[in-house]
Short mmCIF file of C-alpha atoms and ligand atoms in Angstrom, two decimals:
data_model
loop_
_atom_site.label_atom_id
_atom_site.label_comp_id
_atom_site.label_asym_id
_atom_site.label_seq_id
_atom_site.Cartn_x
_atom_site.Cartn_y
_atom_site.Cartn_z
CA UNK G 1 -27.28 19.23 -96.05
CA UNK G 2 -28.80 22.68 -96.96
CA UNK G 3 -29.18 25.86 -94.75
CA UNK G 4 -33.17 26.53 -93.49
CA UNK G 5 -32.36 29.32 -91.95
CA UNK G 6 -29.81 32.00 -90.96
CA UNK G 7 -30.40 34.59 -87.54
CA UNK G 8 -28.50 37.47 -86.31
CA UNK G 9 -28.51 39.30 -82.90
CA UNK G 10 -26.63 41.53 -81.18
CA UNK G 11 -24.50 40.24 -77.97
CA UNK G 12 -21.67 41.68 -75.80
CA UNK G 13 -17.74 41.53 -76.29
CA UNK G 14 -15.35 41.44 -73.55
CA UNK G 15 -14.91 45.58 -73.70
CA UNK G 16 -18.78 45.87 -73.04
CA UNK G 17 -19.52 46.39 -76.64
CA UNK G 18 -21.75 45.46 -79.05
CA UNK G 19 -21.85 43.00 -81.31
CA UNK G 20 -22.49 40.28 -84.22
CA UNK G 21 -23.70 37.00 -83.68
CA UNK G 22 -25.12 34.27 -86.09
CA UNK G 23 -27.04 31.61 -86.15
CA UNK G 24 -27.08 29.20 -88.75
CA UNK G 25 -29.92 26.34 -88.92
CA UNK G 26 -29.93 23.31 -91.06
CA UNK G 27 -32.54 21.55 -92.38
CA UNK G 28 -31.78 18.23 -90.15
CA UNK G 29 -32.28 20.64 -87.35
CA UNK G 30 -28.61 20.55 -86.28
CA UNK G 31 -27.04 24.62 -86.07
CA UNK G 32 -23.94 26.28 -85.66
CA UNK G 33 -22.91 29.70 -83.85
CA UNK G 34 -20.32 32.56 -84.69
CA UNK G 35 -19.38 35.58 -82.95
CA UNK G 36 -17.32 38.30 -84.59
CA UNK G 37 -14.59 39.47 -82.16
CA UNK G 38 -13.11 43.18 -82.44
CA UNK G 39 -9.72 45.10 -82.88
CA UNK G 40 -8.20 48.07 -80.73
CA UNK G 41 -4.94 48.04 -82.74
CA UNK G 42 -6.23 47.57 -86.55
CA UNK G 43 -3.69 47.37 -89.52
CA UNK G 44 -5.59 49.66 -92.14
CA UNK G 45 -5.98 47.08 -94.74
CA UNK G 46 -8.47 44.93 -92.57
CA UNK G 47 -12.01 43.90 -93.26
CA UNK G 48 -13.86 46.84 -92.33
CA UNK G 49 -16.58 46.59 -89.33
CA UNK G 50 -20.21 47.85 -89.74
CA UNK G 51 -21.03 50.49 -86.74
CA UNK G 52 -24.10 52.46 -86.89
CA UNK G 53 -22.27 55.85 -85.71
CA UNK G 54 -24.26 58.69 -83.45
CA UNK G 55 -24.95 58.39 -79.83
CA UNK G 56 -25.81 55.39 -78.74
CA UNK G 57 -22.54 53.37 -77.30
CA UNK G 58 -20.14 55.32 -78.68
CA UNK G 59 -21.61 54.55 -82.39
CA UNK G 60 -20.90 51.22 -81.47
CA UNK G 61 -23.90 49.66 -82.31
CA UNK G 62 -24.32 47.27 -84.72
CA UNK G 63 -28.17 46.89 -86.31
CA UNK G 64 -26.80 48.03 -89.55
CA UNK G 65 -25.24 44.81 -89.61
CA UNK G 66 -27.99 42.65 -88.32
CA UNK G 67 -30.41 44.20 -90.63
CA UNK G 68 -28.05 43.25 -93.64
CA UNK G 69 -27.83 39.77 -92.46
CA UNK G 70 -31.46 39.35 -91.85
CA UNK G 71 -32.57 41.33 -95.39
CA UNK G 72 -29.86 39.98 -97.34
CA UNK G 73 -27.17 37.53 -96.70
CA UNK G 74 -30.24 35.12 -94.76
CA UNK G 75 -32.21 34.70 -98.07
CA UNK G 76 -29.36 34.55 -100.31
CA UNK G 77 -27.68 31.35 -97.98
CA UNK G 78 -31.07 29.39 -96.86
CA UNK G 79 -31.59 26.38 -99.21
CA UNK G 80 -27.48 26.07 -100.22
CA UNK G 81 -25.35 23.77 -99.09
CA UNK G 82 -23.92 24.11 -95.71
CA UNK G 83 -20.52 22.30 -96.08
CA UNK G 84 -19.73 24.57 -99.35
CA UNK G 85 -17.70 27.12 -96.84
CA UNK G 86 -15.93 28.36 -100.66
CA UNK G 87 -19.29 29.11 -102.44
CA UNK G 88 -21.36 30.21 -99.63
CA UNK G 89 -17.82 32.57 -98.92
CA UNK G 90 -18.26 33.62 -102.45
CA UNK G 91 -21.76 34.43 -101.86
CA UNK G 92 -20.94 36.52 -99.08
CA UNK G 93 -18.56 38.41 -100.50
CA UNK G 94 -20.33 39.28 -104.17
CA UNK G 95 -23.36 40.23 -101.70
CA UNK G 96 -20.92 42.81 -100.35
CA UNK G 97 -20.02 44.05 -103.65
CA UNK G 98 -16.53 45.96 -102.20
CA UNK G 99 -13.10 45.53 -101.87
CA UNK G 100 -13.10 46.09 -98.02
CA UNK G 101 -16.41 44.55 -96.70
CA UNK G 102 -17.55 47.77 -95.86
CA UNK G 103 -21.49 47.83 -97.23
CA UNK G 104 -22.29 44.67 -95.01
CA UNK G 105 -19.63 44.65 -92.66
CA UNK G 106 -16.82 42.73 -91.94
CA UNK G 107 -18.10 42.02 -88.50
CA UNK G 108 -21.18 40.24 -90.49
CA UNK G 109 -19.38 38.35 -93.16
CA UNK G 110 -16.64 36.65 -89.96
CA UNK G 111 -20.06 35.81 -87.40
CA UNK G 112 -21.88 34.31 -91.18
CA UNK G 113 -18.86 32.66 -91.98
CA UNK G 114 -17.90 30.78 -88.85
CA UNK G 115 -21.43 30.27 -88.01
CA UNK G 116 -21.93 27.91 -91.48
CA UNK G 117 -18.27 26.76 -90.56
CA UNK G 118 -19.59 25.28 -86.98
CA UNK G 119 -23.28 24.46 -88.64
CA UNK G 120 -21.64 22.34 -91.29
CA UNK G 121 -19.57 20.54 -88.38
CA UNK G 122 -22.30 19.82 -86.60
CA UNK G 123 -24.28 18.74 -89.43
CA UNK G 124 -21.91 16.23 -89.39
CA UNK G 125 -21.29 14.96 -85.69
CA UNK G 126 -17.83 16.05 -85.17
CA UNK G 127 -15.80 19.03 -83.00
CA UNK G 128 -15.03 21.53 -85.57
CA UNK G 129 -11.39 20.56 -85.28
CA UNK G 130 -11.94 17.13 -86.20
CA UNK G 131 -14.23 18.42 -88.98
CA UNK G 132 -11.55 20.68 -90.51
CA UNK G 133 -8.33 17.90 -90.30
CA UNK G 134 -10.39 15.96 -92.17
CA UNK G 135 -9.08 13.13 -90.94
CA UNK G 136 -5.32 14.45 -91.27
CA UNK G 137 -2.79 14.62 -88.19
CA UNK G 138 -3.26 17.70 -86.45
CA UNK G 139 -1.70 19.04 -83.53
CA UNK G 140 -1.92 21.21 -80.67
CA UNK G 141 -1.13 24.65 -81.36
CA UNK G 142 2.18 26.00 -79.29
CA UNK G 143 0.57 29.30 -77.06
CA UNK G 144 1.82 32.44 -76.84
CA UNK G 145 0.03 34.26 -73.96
CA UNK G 146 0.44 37.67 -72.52
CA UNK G 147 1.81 38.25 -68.96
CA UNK G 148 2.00 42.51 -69.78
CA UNK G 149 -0.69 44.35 -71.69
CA UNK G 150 0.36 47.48 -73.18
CA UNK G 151 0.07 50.01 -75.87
CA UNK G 152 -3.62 50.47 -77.08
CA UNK G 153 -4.81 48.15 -74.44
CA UNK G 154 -3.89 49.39 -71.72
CA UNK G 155 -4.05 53.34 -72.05
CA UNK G 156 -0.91 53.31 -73.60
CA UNK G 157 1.20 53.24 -70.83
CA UNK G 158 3.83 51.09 -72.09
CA UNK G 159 4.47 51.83 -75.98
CA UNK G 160 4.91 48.02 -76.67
CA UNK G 161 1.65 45.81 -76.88
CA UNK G 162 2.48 42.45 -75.95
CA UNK G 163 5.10 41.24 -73.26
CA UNK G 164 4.09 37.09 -73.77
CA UNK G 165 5.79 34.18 -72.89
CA UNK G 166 5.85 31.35 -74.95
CA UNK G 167 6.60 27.55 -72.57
CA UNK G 168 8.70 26.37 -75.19
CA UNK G 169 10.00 23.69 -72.62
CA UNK G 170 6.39 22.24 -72.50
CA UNK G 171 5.51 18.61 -73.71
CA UNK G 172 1.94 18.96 -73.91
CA UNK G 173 -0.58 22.35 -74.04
CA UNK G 174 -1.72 21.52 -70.42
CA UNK G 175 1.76 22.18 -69.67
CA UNK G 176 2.33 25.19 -71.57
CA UNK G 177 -0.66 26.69 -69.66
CA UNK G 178 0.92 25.09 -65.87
CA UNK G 179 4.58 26.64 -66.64
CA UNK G 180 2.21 30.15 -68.06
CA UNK G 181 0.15 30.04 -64.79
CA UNK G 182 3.05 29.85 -62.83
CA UNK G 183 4.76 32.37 -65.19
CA UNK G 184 1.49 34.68 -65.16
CA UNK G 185 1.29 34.54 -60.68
CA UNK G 186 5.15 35.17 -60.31
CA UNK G 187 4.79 38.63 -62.48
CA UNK G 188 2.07 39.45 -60.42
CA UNK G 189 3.13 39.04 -57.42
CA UNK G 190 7.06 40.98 -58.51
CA UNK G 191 4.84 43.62 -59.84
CA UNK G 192 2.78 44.26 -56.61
CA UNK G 193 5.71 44.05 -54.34
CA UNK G 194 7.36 46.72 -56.23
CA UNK G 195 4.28 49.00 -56.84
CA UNK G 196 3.97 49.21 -60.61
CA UNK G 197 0.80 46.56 -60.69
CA UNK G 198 -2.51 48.98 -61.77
CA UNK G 199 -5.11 46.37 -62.53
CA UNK G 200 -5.63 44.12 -66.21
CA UNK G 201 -5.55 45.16 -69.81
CA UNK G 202 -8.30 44.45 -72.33
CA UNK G 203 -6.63 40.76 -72.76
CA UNK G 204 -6.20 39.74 -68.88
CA UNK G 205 -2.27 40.77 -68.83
CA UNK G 206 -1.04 42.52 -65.89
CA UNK G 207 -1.68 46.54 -66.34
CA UNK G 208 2.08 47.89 -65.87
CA UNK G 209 3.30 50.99 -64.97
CA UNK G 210 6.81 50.26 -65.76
CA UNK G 211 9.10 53.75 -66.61
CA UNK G 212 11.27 52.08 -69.68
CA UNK G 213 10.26 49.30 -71.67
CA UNK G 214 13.17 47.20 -70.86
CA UNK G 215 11.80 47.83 -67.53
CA UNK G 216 9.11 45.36 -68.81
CA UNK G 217 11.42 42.66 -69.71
CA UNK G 218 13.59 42.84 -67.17
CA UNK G 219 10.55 42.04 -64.88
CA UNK G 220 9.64 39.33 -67.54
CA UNK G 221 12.93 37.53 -66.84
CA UNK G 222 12.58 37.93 -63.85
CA UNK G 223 8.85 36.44 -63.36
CA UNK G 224 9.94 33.22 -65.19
CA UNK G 225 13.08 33.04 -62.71
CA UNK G 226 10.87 33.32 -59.88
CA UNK G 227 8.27 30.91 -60.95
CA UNK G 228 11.13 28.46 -61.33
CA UNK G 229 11.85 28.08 -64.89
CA UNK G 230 14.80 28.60 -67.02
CA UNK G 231 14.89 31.92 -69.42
CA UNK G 232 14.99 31.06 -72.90
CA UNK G 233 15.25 27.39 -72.11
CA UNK G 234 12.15 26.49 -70.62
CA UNK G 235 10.13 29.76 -70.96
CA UNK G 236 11.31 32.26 -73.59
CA UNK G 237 9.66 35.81 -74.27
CA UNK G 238 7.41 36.74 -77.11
CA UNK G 239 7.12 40.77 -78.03
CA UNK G 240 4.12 42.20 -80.57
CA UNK G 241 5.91 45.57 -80.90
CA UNK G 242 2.63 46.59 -82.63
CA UNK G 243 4.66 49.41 -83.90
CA UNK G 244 1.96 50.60 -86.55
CA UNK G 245 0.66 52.33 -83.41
CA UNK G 246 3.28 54.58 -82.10
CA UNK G 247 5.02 55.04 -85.57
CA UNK G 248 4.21 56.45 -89.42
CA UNK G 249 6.57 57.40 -92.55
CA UNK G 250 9.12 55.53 -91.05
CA UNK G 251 9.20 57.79 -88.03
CA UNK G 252 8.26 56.09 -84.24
CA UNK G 253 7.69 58.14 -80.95
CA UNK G 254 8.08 55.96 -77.73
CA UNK G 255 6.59 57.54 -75.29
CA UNK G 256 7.74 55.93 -72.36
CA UNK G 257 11.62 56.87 -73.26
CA UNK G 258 10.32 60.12 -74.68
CA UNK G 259 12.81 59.09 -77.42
CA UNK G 260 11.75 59.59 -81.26
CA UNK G 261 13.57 57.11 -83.58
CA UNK G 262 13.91 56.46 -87.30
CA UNK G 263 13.49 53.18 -89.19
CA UNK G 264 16.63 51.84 -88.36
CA UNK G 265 17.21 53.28 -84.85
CA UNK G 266 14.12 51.24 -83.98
CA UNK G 267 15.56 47.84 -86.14
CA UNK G 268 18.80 48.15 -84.17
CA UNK G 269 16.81 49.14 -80.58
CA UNK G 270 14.97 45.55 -81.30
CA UNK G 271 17.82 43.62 -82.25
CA UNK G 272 19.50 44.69 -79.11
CA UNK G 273 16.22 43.49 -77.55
CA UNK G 274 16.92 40.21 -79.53
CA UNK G 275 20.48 39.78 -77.95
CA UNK G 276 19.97 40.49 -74.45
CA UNK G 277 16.83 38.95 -73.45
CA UNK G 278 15.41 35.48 -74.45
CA UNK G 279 12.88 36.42 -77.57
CA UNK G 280 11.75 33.86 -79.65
CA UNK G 281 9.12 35.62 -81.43
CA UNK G 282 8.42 39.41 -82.50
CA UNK G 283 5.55 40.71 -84.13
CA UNK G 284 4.92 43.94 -86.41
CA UNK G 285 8.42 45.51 -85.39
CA UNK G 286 8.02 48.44 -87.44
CA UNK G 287 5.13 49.65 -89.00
CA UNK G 288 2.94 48.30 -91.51
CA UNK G 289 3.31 51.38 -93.47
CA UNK G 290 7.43 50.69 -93.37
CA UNK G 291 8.21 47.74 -95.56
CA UNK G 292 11.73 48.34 -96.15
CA UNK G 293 11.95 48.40 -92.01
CA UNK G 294 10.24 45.17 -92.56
CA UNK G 295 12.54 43.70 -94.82
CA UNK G 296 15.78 45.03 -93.05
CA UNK G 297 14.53 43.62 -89.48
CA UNK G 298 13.45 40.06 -91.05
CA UNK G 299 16.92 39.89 -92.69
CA UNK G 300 18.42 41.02 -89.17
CA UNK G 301 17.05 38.37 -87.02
CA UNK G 302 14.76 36.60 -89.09
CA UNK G 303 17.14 33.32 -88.89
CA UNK G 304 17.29 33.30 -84.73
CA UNK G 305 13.86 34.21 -84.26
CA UNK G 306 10.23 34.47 -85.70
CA UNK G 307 9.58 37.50 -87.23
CA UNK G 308 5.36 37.89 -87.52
CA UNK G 309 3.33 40.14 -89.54
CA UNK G 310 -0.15 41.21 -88.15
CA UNK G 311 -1.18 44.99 -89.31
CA UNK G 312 1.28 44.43 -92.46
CA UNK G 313 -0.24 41.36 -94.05
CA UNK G 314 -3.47 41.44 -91.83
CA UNK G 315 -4.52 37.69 -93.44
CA UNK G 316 -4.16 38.34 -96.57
CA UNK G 317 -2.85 35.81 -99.23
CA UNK G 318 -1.41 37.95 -101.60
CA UNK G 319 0.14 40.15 -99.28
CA UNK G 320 1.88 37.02 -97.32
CA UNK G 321 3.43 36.23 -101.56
CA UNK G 322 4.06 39.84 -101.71
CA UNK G 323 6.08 39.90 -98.75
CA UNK G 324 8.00 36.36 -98.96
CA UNK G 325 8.90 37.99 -102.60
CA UNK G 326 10.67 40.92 -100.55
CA UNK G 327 12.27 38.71 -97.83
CA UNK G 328 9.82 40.44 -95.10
CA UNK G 329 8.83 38.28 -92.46
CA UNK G 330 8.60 34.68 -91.60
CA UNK G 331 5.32 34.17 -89.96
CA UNK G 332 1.86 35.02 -90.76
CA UNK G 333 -0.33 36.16 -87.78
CA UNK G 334 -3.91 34.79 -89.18
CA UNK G 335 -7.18 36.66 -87.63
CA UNK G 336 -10.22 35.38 -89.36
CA UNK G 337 -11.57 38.46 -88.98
CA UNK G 338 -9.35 40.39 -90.62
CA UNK G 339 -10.07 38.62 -93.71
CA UNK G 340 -13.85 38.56 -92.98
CA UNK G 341 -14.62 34.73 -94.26
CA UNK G 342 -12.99 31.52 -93.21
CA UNK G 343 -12.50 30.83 -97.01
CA UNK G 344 -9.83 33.96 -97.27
CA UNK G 345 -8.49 33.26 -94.05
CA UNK G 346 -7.59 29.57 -95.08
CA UNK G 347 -6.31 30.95 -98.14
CA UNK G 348 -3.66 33.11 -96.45
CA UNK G 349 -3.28 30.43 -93.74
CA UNK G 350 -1.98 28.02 -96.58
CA UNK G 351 -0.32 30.65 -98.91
CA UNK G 352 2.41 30.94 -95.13
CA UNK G 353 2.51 27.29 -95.29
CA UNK G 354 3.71 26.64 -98.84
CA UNK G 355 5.98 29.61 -98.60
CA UNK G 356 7.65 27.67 -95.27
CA UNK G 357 6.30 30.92 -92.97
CA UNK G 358 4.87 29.53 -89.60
CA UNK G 359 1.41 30.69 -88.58
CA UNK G 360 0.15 31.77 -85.67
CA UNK G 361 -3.68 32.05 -84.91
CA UNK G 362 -4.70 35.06 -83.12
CA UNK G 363 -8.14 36.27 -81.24
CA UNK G 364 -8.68 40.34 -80.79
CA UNK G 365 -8.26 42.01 -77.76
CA UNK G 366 -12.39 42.78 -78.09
CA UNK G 367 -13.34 38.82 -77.62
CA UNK G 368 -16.24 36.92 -76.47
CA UNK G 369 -16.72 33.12 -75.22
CA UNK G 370 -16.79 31.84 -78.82
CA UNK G 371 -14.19 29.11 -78.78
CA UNK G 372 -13.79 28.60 -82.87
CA UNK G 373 -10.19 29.94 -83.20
CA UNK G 374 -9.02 26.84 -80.71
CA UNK G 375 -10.60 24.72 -83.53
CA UNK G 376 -9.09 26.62 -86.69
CA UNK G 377 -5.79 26.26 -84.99
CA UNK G 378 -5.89 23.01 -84.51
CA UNK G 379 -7.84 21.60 -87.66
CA UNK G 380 -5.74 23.30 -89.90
CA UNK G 381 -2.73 22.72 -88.12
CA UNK G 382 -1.61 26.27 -87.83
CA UNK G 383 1.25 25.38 -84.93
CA UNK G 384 0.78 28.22 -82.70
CA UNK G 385 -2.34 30.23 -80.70
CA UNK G 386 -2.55 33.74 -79.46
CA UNK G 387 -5.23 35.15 -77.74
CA UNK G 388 -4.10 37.15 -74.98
CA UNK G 389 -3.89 36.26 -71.52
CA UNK G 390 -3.98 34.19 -68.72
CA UNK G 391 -6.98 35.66 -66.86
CA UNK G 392 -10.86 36.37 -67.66
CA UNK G 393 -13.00 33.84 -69.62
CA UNK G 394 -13.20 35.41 -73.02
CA UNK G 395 -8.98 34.03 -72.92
CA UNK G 396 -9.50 31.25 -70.29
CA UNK G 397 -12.48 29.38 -72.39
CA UNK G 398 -10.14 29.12 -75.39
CA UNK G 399 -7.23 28.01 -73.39
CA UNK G 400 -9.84 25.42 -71.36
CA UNK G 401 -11.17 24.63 -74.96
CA UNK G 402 -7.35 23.37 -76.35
CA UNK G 403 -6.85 21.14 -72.99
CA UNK G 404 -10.41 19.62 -74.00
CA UNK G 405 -9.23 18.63 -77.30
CA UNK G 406 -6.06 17.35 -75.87
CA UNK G 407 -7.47 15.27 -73.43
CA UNK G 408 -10.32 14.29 -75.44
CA UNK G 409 -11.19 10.14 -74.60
CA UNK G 410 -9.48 7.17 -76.10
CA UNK G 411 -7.46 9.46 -79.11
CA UNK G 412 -5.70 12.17 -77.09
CA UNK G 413 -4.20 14.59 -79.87
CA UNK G 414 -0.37 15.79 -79.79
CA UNK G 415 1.43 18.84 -79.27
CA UNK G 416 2.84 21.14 -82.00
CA UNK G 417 5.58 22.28 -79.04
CA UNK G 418 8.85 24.05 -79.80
CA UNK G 419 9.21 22.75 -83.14
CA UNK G 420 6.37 25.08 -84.52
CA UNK G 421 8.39 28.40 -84.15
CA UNK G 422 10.17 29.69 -87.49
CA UNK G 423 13.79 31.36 -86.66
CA UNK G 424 16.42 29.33 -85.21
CA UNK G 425 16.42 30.29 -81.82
CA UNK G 426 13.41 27.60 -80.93
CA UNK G 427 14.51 28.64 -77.04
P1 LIG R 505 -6.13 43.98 -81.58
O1 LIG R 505 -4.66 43.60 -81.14
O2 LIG R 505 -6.99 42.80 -81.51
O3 LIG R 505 -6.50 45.08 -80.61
O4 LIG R 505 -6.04 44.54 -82.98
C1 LIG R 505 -4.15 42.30 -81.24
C2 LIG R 505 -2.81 42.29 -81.94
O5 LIG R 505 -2.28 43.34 -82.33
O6 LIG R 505 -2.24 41.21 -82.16
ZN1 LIG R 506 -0.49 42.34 -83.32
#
């Protein structure tokens, strides 16, 4: 089936801002929709977005990038074939002509990319899951979701990013997202009785004002007590340290401790972290700039728990070889639009998978209701889902979009669970 005709316009993400959405129209008539989501807490080796600068929102503005879609990438696509995701990825890129996706924008390559992605699905009458497996088993990702928003997300006022829990006790993702729920109220409700509760960070998570960042997971632990469940067991804790942001040249300033610690302080801080309180899973744990930190952590803990690389190997395939080469990490943290086409995000997607890493799909904290990550995560069986919290419908359609597929009439799909975490401490 060949593309007739490919749109762009501008729309709204969850922060208020603006920008990229596709449309892509077959010749049957059938179409397909992306929506490029956006990053507060980039690594610097990401696909680049296209902003117009000056005034108007903050720069924010993207008709630079609809213009490019509508001068150049919409003639270049119309008449090829829709389910060629490589070629017409190829096409997109060569259009670009650079090694970051600067001239056209990453924003407009991801909305291009998963717009033919969902056109070719419905092309041919099938969820986009369904289209991806390809017929394979696939399962239900295993969901991390956040119960704290901190660092860039919420003004900064805890240095770490992400306090999550992960229901590791669940049998099935509507349970994971009952035990979260529960999980999600309890830490509420602790937090208000005590006074630290100041609102919701960009992804839904509670906005602390906690004075140490243990303070955070003590409050964790306690919030999956409360709700019922049992600590590592049942309901164990998942950190993103997002450490590229409060640390450079192998030097990191928390703020919240007013403490500044080298490379190793912070390793050793972390895997004191690791034996106290019931982690499972910690992402970007030093910086991306501090691959020796990298390699020194992962070889730390990297057999009890998941160790996940976002800024340093921002869903790339040769950085995910490049780092299983060193020992550094043992998960992949895949954001489509980090790579900036679904063709390089599979690619780094399967490079984790034959290297034994684990993979975790991730939104941005900038999201919108576009539902295709649910889909990528479960079509190409990635195991686990991130993409923030438990509150506001940018996080709650994706969640509401995995119980649809697991509930789906007559062939109810099953649940990656527990056994999708790397490390061995599967909680
Ligand atoms: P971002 O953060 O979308 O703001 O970059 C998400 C993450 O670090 O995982
Ligand atoms: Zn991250």
């Amino acid at each position: 089936m060949k593309i007739r005709e490919v749109h762009a316009r501008r729309v709204w993400d969850s922060r208020g801002r603006p920008t990229v959405e596709v449309e892509v129209i077959n010749e049957d008539g059938t179409t397909g929709c992306g929506i490029a989501p956006a990053g507060a807490s980039r690594g610097t080796r990401e696909a680049v977005e296209l902003r117009d600068g000056g005034q108007r929102f903050k720069g924010l503005d993207v008709q630079a990038a609809l213009r490019g879609i509508e001068h150049e990438i919409a003639p270049a696509l119309a008449g090829q074939e829709v389910t060629n995701q490589s070629g017409i990825d190829a096409t997109l890129i060569a259009l670009d002509g650079t090694p970051n996706k600067a001239r056209l924008g990453g924003n407009a390559l991801t909305a291009t990319s998963l717009a033919v992605l969902s056109a070719a699905a419905a092309h041919a009458r099938l969820p986009l899951w369904q289209y991806l497996a390809g017929g394979r088993p696939v399962a239900l990702p295993l969901p991390q979701i956040q119960i704290f928003g901190g660092g860039a997300h919420a003004g900064r006022r805890v240095d770490v990013q992400d306090f999550m829990v992960i229901a590791a006790g669940a049998a099935t993702f509507a349970q994971a997202l009952e035990m979260t729920a529960e999980v999600y109220r309890a830490a509420g409700e602790l937090m208000a009785a005590r006074g630290p509760l100041s609102g919701v960070a960009d992804e839904g998570g509670w906005w602390p004002s906690f004075s140490r960042n243990e303070e955070a997971l003590d409050t964790l632990v306690a919030a999956i007590e409360k709700a019922g469940f049992i600590p590592g067991d049942e309901v164990a804790i998942a950190l993103d340290i997002a450490a590229s942001e409060f640390g450079q040249g192998g030097r990191y300033r928390l703020a919240l401790e007013n403490e500044e610690l080298d490379s190793d302080a912070l390793c050793e801080r972390l895997v004191g972290w690791v034996d106290r309180y019931p982690i499972v899973s910690i992402e970007d744990p030093l910086a991306e700039d501090d691959e020796a930190g990298l390699v020194a952590f992962t070889r730390a803990v990297g057999h009890r728990i998941q160790v996940v690389g976002d800024d340093y190997l921002v869903t790339n395939a040769a950085r995910v070889h490049a780092a299983a080469a060193l020992g550094a990490c043992n998960t992949v943290l895949i954001k489509p639009n980090q790579a900036g086409t679904v063709t390089e995000t599979l690619a780094a997607l399967e490079a984790a998978q034959s290297l034994g890493y684990a993979t975790i799909v991730s939104a941005r904290s900038g999201e919108t209701e576009d539902v295709a990550i649910v889909h990528l995560a479960t079509g190409w069986n990635a195991g686990q889902l991130k993409v923030g919290s438990f509150a506001r419908s940018e996080r709650m359609a994706k969640w509401n979009e995995g119980v649809r597929i697991e509930t789906r009439p007559h062939a109810p799909v099953r649940f990656a669970g527990r056994a999708a975490l790397a490390g061995g401490r599967k909680a």
